[in-house]
Coordinates of C-alpha atoms and ligand atoms in Angstrom, one line a residue:
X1 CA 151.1 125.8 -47.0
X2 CA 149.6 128.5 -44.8
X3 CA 151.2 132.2 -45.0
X4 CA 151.7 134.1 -42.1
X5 CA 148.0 136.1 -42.0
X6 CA 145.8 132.8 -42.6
X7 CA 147.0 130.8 -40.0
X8 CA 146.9 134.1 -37.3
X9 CA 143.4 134.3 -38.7
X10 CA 142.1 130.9 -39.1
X11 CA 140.8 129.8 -35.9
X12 CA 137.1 130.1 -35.9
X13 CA 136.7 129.8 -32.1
X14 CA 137.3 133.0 -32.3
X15 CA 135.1 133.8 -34.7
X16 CA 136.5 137.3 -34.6
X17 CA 138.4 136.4 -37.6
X18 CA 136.0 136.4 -40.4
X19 CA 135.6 140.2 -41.2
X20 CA 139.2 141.1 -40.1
X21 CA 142.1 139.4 -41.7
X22 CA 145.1 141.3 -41.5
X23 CA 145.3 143.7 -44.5
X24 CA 148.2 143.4 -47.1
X25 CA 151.1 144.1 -46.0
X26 CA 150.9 142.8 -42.2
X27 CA 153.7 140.3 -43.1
X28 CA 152.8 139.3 -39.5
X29 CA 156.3 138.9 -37.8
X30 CA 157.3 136.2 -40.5
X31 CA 155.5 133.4 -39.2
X32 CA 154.3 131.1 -41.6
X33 CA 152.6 128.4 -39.8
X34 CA 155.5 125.7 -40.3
X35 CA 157.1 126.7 -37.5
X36 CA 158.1 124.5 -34.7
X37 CA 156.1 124.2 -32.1
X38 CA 158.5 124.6 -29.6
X39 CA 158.1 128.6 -27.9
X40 CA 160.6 129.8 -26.4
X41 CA 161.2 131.7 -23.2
X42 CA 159.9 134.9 -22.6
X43 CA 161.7 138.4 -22.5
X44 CA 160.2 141.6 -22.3
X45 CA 160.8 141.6 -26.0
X46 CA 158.6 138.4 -26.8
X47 CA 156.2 140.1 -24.0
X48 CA 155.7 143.0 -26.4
X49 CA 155.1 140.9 -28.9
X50 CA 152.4 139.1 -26.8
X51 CA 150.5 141.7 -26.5
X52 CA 150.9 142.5 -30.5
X53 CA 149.5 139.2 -31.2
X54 CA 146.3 140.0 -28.6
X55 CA 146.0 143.3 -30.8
X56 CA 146.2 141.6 -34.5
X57 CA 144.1 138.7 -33.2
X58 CA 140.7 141.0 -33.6
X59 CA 139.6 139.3 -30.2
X60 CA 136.9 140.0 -28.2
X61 CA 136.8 142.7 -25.7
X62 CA 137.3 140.1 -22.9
X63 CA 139.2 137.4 -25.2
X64 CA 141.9 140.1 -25.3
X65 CA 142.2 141.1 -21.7
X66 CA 142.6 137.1 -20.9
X67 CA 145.5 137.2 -23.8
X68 CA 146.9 140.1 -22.4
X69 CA 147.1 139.5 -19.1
X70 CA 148.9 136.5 -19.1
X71 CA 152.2 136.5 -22.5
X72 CA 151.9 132.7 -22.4
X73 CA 148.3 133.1 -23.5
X74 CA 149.3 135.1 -27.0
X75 CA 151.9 132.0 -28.0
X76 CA 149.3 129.5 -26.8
X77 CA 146.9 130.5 -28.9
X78 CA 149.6 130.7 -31.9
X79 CA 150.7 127.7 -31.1
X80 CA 146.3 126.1 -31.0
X81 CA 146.2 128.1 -34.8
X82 CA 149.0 126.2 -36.3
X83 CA 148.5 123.1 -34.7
X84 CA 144.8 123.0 -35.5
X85 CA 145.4 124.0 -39.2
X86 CA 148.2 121.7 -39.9
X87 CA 146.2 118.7 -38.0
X88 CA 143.2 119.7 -40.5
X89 CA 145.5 119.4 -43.5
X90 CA 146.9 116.1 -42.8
X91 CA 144.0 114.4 -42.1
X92 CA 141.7 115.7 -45.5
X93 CA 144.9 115.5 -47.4
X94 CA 143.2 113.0 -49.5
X95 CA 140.0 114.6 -49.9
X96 CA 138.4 116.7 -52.5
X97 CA 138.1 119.7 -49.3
X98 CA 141.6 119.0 -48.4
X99 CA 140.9 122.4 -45.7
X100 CA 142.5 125.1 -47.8
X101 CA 142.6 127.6 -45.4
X102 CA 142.9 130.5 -47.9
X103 CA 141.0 133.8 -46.3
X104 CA 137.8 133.7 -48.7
X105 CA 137.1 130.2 -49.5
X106 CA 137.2 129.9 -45.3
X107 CA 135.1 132.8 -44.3
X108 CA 132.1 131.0 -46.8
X109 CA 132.9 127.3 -45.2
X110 CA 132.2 129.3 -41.6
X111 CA 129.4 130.7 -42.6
X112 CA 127.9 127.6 -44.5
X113 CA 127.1 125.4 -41.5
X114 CA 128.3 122.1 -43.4
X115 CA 130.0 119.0 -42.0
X116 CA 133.6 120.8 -42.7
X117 CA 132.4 123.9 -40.5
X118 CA 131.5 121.4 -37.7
X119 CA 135.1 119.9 -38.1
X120 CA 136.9 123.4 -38.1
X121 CA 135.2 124.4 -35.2
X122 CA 136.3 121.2 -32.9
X123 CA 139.7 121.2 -34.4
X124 CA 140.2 124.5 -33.2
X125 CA 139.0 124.0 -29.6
X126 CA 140.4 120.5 -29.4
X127 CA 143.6 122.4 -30.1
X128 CA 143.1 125.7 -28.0
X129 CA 142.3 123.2 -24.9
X130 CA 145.1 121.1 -25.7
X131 CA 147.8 123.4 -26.0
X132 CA 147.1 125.5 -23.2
X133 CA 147.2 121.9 -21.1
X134 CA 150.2 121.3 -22.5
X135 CA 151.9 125.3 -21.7
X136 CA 150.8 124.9 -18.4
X137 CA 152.5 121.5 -17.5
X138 CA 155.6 123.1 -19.7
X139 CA 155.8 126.0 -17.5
X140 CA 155.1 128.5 -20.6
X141 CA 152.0 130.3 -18.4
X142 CA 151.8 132.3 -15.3
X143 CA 148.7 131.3 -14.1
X144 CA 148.8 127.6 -14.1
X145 CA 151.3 125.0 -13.7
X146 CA 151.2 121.6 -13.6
X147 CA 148.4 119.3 -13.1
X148 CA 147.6 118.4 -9.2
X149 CA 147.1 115.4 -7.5
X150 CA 143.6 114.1 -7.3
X151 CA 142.7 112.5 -3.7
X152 CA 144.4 108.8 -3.6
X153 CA 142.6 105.8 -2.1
X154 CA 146.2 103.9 -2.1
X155 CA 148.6 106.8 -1.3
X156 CA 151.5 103.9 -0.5
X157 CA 151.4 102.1 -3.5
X158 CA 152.1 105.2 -5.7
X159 CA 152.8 108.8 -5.7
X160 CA 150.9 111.7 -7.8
X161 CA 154.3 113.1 -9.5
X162 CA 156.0 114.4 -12.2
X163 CA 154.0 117.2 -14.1
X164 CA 150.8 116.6 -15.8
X165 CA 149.2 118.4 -18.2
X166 CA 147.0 120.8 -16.7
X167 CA 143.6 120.1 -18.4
X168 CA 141.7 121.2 -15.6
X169 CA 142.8 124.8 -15.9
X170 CA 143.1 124.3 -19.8
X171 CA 139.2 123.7 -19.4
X172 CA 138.6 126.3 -17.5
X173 CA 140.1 129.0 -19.7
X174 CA 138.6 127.6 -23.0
X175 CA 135.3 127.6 -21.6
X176 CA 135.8 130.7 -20.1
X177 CA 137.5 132.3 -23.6
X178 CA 135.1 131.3 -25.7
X179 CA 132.3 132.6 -23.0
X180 CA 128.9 131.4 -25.1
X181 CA 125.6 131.9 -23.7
X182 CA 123.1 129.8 -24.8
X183 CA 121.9 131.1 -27.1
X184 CA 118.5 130.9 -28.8
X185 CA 119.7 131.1 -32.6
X186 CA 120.3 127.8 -33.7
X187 CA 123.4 128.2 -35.9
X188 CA 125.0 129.5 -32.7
X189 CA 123.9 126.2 -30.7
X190 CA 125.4 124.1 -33.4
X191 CA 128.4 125.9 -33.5
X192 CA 129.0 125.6 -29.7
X193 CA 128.2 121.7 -29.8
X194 CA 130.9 121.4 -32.2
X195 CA 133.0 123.5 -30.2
X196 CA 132.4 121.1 -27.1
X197 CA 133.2 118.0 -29.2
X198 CA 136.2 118.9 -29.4
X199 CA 136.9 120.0 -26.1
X200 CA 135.2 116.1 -25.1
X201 CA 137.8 114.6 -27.6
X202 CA 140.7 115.9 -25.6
X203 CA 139.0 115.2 -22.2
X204 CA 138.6 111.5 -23.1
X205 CA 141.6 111.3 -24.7
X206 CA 143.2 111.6 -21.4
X207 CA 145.8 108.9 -20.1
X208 CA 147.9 107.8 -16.6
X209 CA 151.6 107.2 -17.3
X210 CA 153.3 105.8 -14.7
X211 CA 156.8 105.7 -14.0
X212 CA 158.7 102.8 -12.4
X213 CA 161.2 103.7 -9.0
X214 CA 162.8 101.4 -6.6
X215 CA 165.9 98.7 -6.6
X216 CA 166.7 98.0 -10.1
X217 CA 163.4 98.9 -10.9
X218 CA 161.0 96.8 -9.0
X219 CA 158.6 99.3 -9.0
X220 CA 157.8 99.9 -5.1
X221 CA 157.2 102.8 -6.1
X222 CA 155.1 104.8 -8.5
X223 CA 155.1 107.9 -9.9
X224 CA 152.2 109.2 -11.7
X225 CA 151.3 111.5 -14.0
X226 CA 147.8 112.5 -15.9
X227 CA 148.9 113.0 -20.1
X228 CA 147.0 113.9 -23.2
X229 CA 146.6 112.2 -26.0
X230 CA 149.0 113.1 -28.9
X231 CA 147.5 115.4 -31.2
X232 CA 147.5 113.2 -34.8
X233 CA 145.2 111.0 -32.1
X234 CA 142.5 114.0 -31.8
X235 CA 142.2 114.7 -35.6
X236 CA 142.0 111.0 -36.5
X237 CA 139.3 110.9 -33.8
X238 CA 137.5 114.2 -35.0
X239 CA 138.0 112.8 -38.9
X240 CA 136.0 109.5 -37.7
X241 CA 133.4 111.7 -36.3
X242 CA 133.4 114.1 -39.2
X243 CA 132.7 111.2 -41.0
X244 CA 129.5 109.9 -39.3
X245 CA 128.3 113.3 -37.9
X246 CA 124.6 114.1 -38.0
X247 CA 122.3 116.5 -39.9
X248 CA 120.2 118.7 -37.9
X249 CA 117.1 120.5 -38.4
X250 CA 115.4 122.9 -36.9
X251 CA 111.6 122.1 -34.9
X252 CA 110.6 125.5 -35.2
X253 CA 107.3 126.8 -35.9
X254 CA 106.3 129.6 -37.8
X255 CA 106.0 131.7 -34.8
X256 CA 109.6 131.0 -33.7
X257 CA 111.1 130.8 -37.2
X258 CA 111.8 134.2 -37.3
X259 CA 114.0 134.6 -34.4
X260 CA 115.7 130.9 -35.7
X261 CA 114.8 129.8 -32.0
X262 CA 113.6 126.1 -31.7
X263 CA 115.4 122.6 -30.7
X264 CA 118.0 120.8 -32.3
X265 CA 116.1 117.9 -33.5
X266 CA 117.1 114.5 -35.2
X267 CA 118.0 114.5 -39.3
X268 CA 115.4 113.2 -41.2
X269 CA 116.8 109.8 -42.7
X270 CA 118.6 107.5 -40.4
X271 CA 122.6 108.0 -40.5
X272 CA 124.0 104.6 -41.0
X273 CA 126.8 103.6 -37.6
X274 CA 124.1 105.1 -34.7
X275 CA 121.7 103.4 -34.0
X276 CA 119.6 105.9 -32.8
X277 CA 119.2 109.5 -34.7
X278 CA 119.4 111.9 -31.7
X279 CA 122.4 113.9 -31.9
X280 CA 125.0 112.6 -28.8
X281 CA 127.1 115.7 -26.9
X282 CA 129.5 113.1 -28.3
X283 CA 128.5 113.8 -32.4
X284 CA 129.4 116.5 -34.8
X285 CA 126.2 117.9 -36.2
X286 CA 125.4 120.1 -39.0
X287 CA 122.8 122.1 -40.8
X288 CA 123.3 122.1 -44.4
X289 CA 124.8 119.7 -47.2
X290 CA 128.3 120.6 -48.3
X291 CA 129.2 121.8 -51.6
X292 CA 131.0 119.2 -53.6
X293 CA 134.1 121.3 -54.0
X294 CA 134.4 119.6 -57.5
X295 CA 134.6 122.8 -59.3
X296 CA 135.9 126.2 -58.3
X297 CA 133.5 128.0 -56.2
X298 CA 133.2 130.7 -53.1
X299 CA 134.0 127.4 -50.8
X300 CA 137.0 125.7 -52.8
X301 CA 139.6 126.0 -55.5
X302 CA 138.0 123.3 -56.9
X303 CA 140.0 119.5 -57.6
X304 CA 141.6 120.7 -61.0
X305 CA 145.6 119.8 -60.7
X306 CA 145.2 117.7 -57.3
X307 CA 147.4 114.7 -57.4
X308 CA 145.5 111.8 -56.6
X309 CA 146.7 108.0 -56.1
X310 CA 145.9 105.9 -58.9
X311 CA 143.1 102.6 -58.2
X312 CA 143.0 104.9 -54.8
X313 CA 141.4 108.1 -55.1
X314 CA 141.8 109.6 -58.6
X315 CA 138.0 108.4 -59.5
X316 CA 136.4 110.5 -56.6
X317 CA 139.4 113.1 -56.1
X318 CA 138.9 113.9 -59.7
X319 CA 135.2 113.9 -59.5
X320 CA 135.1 111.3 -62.8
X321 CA 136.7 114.2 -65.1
X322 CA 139.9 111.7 -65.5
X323 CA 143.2 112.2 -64.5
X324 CA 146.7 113.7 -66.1
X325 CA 150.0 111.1 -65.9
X326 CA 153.0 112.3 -65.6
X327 CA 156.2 110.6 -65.7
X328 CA 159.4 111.8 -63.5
X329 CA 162.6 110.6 -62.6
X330 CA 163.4 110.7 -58.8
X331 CA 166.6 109.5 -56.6
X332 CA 166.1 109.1 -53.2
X333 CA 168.4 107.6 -50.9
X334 CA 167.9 104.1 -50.6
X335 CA 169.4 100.7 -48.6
X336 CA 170.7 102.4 -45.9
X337 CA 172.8 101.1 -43.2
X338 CA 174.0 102.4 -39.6
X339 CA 177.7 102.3 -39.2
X340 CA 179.5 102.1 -36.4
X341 CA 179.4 104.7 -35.0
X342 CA 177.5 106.9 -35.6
X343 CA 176.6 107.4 -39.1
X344 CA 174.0 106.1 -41.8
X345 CA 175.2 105.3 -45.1
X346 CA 173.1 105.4 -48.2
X347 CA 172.8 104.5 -51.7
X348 CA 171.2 106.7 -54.1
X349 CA 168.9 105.0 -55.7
X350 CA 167.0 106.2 -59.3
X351 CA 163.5 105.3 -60.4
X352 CA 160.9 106.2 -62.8
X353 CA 157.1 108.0 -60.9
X354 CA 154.4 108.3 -62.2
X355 CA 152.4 111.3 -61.1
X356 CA 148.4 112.0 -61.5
X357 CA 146.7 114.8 -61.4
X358 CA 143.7 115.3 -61.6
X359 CA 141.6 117.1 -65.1
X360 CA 140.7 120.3 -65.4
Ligands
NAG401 C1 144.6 122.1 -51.6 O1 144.3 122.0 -53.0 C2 144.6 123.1 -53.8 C3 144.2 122.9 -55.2 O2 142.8 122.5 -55.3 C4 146.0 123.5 -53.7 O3 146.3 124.7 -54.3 C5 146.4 123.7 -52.2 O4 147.8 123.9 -52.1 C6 146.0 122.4 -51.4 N1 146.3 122.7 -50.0 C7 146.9 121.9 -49.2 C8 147.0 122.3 -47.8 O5 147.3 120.8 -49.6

């Protein structure tokens, strides 16, 4: 999994990151990005090391005086890195990029402009705008709270209440964070579409939960609350549209070429699933073809000694080089029963596995 200085260094929001991964050495106060996600409460201790993390982070000149003005912000952002990077391995766990996050094989992905780059860069501000929604409803931040009311036709019939997650300031501090002008070179357009994809995902993703009050629950009255989307929902959703995002090209000329200026314009060959070719604010998008991260290159370890899943994936995991089988013994606990009360009982139950992995 991720050590301590990849995951601080990983998300690509902040682009930051590329030249300046923490040297050897910067153990990185032992995190290593399998921690719960639970933060505690702020000391002054934690508070110094806020403003630590807004040092190591190799922000922005304004990135870091929003991190440092607020300690929640330093945790949030933590919290976004982790949460983004272990979303990203869970949901290409089966592929042949399965989003090693290792410092040099990222830094070329980032630069590369392929359909992975355009998923790494919504992950990460699906999961920046997320978290900080969810710090501010949590109470984490100083600046924000929870989510308000918005103005109720039927103000009888149910109450604004309880404490939603605060997407409106979450919103406001990503866009704000991540400060982009428009810019003219097109790389920099892409990335920023990408970036706003995600930040969309989370937007739609958005849900009223309603809580029953009243005698025994008849429900005279209403509280309500506004509440994310879990976060497995996001990837899944940014997966789907890694899968069907669109190739762009550039419409320059040869006297804009040069400065990379010019539109982002359609992909050449119709992408099967839209049924027109124009890129939606809605679509990851992309400039160049990914590598095939078969074989060991600048972007991937290559698939040599990835287990795969027989009549499942070992064909196209293994890129048709074949497949190792092991055989191992494992006991697991099996039949298991509740007994009153309160413990489960267990067999242990011993059976043969095979394992593949995939040829060198
Ligand atoms: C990804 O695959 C490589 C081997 O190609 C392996 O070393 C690494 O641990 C895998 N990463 C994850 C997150 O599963």
């Amino acid at each position: 999994m991720l050590d301590g200085h990849l995951a601080v260094g990983w998300l690509p929001l902040a682009c930051i990151v590329l030249a300046s991964l923490p040297g050897p050495g910067a153990a990185y106060f032992g995190l290593t990005g399998n921690e719960p996600l639970t933060i505690l409460p702020l000391t002054s201790e934690t508070e110094e090391a806020a403003v630590q993390i807004c040092d190591r982070l190799k922000l922005e000149r304004k990135q870091r005086k929003m991190c440092r003005r607020d300690p929640g912000v330093a945790e949030t952002l933590m919290e976004a890195i982790s949460m983004s990077a272990q979303e990203c391995e869970y949901q290409f766990h089966f592929e042949r990029w399965n989003c090693t996050l290792e410092g040099k094989y990222r830094a070329s992905l980032l630069k590369k402009g392929c359909k992975e780059t355009a998923f790494l860069y919504a992950i990460s501000s699906a999961g920046l705008t997320h978290a900080m929604a969810k710090a501010c409803s949590a109470g984490r931040m100083e600046r924000c709270t929870c989510d308000e009311a918005p103005d109720l036709e039927n103000k009888e019939a149910w109450q604004w209440g309880g404490c939603g997650d605060n997407l409106k300031y979450s919103n406001k501090f990503v866009k704000e964070f991540l400060g982009k002008k428009n810019s003219k070179d097109l790389r920099a357009r892409v990335d920023l579409h990408n970036t706003n994809v995600g930040i969309k995902v989370i937007k739609a993703g958005v849900k009223t939960t309603c809580k029953c009050h009243g005698v025994s629950g008849s429900c005279t009255v209403r509280t309500c609350w506004r509440q994310l989307s879990p976060f497995h929902e996001i990837g899944k959703q940014l997966k789907l549209k890694y899968e069907t995002s669109l190739k762009v090209g550039s419409t320059t000329n040869e006297a804009n070429e040069a400065t990379g200026e010019g539109e982002i314009a359609p992909p050449k060959k119709p992408v099967t699933g839209h049924s027109d070719q124009i890129p939606r604010t809605t679509d990851l998008i992309y400039m160049e073809d990914s590598p095939n991260f078969c074989k060991m290159s600048k972007f991937s370890p290559g698939t040599f000694g990835r287990r795969c899943y027989k009549e499942k994936n070992c064909e196209s995991l293994c890129c048709g080089r074949g497949h190792n089988t092991q055989s191992k013994v494992v006991t697991r606990p099996c039949q298991c029963q509740v007994r009153w009360c309160c413990y489960v009982e267990c067999k242990q139950c011993t059976q043969r596995e095979e394992i593949y992995t995939c040829k060198d």
